[in-house]
Short mmCIF file of N, CA and C in Angstrom, two decimals:
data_model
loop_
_atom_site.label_atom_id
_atom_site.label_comp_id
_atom_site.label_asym_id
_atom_site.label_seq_id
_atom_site.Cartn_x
_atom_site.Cartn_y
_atom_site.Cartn_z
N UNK A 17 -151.13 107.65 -90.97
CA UNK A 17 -152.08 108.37 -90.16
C UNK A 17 -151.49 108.58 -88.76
N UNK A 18 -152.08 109.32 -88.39
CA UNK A 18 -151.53 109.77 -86.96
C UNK A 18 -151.81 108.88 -85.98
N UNK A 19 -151.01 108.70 -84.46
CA UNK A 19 -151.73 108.17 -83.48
C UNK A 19 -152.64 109.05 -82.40
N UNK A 20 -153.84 109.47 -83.07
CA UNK A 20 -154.49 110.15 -82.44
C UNK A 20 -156.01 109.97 -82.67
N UNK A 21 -156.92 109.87 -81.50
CA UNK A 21 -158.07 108.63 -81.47
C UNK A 21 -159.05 110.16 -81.93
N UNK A 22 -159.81 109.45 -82.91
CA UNK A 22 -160.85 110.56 -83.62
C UNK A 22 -161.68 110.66 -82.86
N UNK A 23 -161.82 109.86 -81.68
CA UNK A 23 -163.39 110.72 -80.93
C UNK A 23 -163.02 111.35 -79.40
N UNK A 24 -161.80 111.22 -78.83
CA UNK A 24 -161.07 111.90 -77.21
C UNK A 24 -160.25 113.05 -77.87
N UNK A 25 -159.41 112.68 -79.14
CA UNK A 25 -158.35 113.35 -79.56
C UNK A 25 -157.15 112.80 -78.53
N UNK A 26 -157.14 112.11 -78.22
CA UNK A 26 -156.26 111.23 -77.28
C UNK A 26 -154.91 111.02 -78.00
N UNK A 27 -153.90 111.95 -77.49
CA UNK A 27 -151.85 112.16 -78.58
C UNK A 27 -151.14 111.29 -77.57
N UNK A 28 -150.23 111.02 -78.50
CA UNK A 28 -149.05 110.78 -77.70
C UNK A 28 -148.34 111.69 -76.84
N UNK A 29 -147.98 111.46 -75.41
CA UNK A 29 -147.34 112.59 -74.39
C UNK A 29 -145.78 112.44 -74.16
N UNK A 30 -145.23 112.68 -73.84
CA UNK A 30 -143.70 112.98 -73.94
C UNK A 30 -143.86 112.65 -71.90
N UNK A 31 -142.38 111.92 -71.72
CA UNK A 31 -141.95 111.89 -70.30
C UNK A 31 -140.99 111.58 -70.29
N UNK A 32 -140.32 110.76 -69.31
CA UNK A 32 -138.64 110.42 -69.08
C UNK A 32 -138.93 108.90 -68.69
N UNK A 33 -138.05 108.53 -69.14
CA UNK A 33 -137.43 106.96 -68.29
C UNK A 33 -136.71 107.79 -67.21
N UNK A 34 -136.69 106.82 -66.32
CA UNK A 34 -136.07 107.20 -64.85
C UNK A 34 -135.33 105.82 -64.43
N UNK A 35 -133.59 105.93 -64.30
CA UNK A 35 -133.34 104.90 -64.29
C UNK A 35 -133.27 104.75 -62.18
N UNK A 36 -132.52 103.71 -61.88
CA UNK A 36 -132.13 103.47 -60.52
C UNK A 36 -131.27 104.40 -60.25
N UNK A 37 -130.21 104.99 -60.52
CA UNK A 37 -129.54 106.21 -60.60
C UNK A 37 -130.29 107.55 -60.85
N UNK A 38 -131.44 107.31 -61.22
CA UNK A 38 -132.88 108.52 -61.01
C UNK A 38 -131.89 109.58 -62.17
N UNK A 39 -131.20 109.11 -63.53
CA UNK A 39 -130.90 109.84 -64.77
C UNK A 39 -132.21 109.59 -65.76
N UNK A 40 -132.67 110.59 -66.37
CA UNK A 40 -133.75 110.71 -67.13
C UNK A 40 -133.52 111.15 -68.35
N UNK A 41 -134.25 110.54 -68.75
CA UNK A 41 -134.01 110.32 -70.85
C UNK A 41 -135.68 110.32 -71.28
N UNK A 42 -135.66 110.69 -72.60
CA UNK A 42 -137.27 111.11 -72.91
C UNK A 42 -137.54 109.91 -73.47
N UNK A 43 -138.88 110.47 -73.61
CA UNK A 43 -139.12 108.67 -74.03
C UNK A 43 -140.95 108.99 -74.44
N UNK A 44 -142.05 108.36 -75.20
CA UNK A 44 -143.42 108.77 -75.62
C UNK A 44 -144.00 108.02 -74.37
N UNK A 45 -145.35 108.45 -74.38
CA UNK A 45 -146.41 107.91 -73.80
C UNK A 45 -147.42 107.77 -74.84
N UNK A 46 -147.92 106.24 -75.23
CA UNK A 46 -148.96 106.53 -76.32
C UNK A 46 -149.93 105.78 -76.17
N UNK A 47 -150.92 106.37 -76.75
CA UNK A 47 -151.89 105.90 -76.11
C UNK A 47 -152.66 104.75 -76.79
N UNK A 48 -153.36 103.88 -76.32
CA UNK A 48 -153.72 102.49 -76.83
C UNK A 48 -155.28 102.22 -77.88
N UNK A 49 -154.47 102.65 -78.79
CA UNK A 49 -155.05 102.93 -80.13
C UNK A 49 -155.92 101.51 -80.55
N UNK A 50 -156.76 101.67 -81.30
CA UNK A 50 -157.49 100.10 -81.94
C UNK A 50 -158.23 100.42 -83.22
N UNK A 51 -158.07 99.70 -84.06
CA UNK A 51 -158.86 99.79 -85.53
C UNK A 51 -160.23 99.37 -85.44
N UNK A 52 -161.08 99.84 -85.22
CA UNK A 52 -162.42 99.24 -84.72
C UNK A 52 -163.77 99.61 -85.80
N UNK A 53 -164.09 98.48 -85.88
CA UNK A 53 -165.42 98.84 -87.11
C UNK A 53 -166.68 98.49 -86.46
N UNK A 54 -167.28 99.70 -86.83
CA UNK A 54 -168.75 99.52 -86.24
C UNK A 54 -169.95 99.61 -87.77
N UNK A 55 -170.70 98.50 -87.37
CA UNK A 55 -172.10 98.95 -88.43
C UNK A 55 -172.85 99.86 -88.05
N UNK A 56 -173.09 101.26 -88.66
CA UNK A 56 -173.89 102.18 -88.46
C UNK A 56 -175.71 102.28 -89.60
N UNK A 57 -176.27 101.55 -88.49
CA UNK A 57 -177.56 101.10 -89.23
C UNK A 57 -178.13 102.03 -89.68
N UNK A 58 -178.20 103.28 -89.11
CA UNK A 58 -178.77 104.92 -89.57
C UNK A 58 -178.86 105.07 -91.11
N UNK A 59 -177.21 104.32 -91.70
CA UNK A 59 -176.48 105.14 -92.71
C UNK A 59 -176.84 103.61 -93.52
N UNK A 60 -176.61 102.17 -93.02
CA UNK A 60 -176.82 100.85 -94.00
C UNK A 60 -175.41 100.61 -94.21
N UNK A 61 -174.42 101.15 -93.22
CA UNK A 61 -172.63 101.38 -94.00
C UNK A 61 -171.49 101.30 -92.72
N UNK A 62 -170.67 99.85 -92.63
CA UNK A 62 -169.61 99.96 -91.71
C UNK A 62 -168.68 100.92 -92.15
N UNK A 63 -168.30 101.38 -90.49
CA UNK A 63 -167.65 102.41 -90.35
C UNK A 63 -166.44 101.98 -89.69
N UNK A 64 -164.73 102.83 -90.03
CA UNK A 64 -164.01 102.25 -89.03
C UNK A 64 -163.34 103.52 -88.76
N UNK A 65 -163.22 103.18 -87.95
CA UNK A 65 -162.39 104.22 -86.63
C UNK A 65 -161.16 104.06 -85.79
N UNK A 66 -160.34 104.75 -85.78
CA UNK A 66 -159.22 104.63 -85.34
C UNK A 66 -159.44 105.60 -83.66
N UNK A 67 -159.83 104.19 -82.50
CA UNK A 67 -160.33 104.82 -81.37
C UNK A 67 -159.65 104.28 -80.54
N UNK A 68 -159.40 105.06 -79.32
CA UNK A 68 -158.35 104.42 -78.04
C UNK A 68 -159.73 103.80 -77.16
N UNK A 69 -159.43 102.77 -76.36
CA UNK A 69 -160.09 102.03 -75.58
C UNK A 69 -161.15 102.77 -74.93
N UNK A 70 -160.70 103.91 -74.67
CA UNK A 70 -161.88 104.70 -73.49
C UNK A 70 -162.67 105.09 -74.00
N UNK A 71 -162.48 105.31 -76.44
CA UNK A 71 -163.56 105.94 -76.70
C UNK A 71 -164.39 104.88 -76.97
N UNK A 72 -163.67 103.30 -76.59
CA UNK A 72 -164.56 102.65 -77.08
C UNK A 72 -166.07 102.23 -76.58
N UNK A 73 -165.51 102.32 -74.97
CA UNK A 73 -166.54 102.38 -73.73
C UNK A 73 -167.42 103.71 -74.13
N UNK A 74 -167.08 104.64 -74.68
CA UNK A 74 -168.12 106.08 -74.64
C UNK A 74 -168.75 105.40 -75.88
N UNK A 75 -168.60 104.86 -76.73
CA UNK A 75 -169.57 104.46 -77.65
C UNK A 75 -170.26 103.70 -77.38
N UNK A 76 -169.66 102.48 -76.69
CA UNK A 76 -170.83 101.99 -75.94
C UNK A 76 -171.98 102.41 -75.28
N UNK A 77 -171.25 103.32 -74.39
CA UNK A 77 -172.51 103.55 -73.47
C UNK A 77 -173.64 104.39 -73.91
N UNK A 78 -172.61 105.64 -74.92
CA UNK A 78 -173.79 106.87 -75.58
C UNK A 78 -174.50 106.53 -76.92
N UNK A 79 -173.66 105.34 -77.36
CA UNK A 79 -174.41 104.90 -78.74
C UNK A 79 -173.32 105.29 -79.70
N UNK A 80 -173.69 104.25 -81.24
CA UNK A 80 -172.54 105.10 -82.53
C UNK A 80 -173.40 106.51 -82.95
N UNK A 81 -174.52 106.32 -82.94
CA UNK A 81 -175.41 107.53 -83.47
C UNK A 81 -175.07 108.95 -83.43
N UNK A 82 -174.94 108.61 -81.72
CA UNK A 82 -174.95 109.89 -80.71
C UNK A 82 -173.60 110.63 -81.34
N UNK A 83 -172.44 109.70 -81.31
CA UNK A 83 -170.53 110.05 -80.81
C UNK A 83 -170.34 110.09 -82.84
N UNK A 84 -171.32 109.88 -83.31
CA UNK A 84 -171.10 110.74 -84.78
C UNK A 84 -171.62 111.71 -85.05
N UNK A 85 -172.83 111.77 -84.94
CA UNK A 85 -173.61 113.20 -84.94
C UNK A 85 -172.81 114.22 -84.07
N UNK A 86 -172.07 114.17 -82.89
CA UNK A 86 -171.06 115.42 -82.38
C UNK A 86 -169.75 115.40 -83.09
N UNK A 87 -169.45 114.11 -83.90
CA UNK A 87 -168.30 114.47 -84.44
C UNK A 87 -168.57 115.06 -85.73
N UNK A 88 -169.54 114.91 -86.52
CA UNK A 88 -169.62 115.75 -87.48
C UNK A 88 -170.20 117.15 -87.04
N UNK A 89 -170.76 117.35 -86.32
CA UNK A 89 -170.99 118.53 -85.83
C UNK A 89 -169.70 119.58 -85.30
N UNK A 90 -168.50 118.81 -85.15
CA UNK A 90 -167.23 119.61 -85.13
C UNK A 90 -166.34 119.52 -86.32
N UNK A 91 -167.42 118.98 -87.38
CA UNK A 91 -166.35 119.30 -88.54
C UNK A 91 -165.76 117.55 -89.08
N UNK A 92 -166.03 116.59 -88.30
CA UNK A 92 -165.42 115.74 -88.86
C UNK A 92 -165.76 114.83 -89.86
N UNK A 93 -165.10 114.72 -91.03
CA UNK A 93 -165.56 113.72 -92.02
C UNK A 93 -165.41 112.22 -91.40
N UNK A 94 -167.11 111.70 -91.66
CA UNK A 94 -167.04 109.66 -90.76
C UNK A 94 -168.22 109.40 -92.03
#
């Protein structure tokens, strides 16, 4: 599977190492992915999700309810 968080869409970014001689070489930026399972009482059925930290705080705060109902509303199978 990809490293890409199903509820930000949060990719890996491309940059440089920069050494003391300030020579630059590419190198990823990725982002800090987590396997996270939530019980979704709506449904009676844990769910898991492959979410980076920040979506984990948006679930918190907006609810699992809320941050599934817009993801299936763009199409996504959860």
């Amino acid at each position: 599977m990809a490293r890409v968080c199903e509820v930000t869409g949060k990719k890996p970014m491309g940059g440089h190492y920069v050494s003391h001689s300030n020579i630059k070489t590419k190198r990823r930026f990725l982002p800090n992915l987590q396997t996270k399972r939530f019980y979704f009482a709506e449904e009676d059925r844990w769910v898991t999700l492959k979410l980076s930290t920040d979506a984990i705080r948006t679930i918190n705060k907006r609810g699992l309810a809320t941050v599934i109902k817009e993801l299936r509303a763009n199409g996504n199978h959860i």
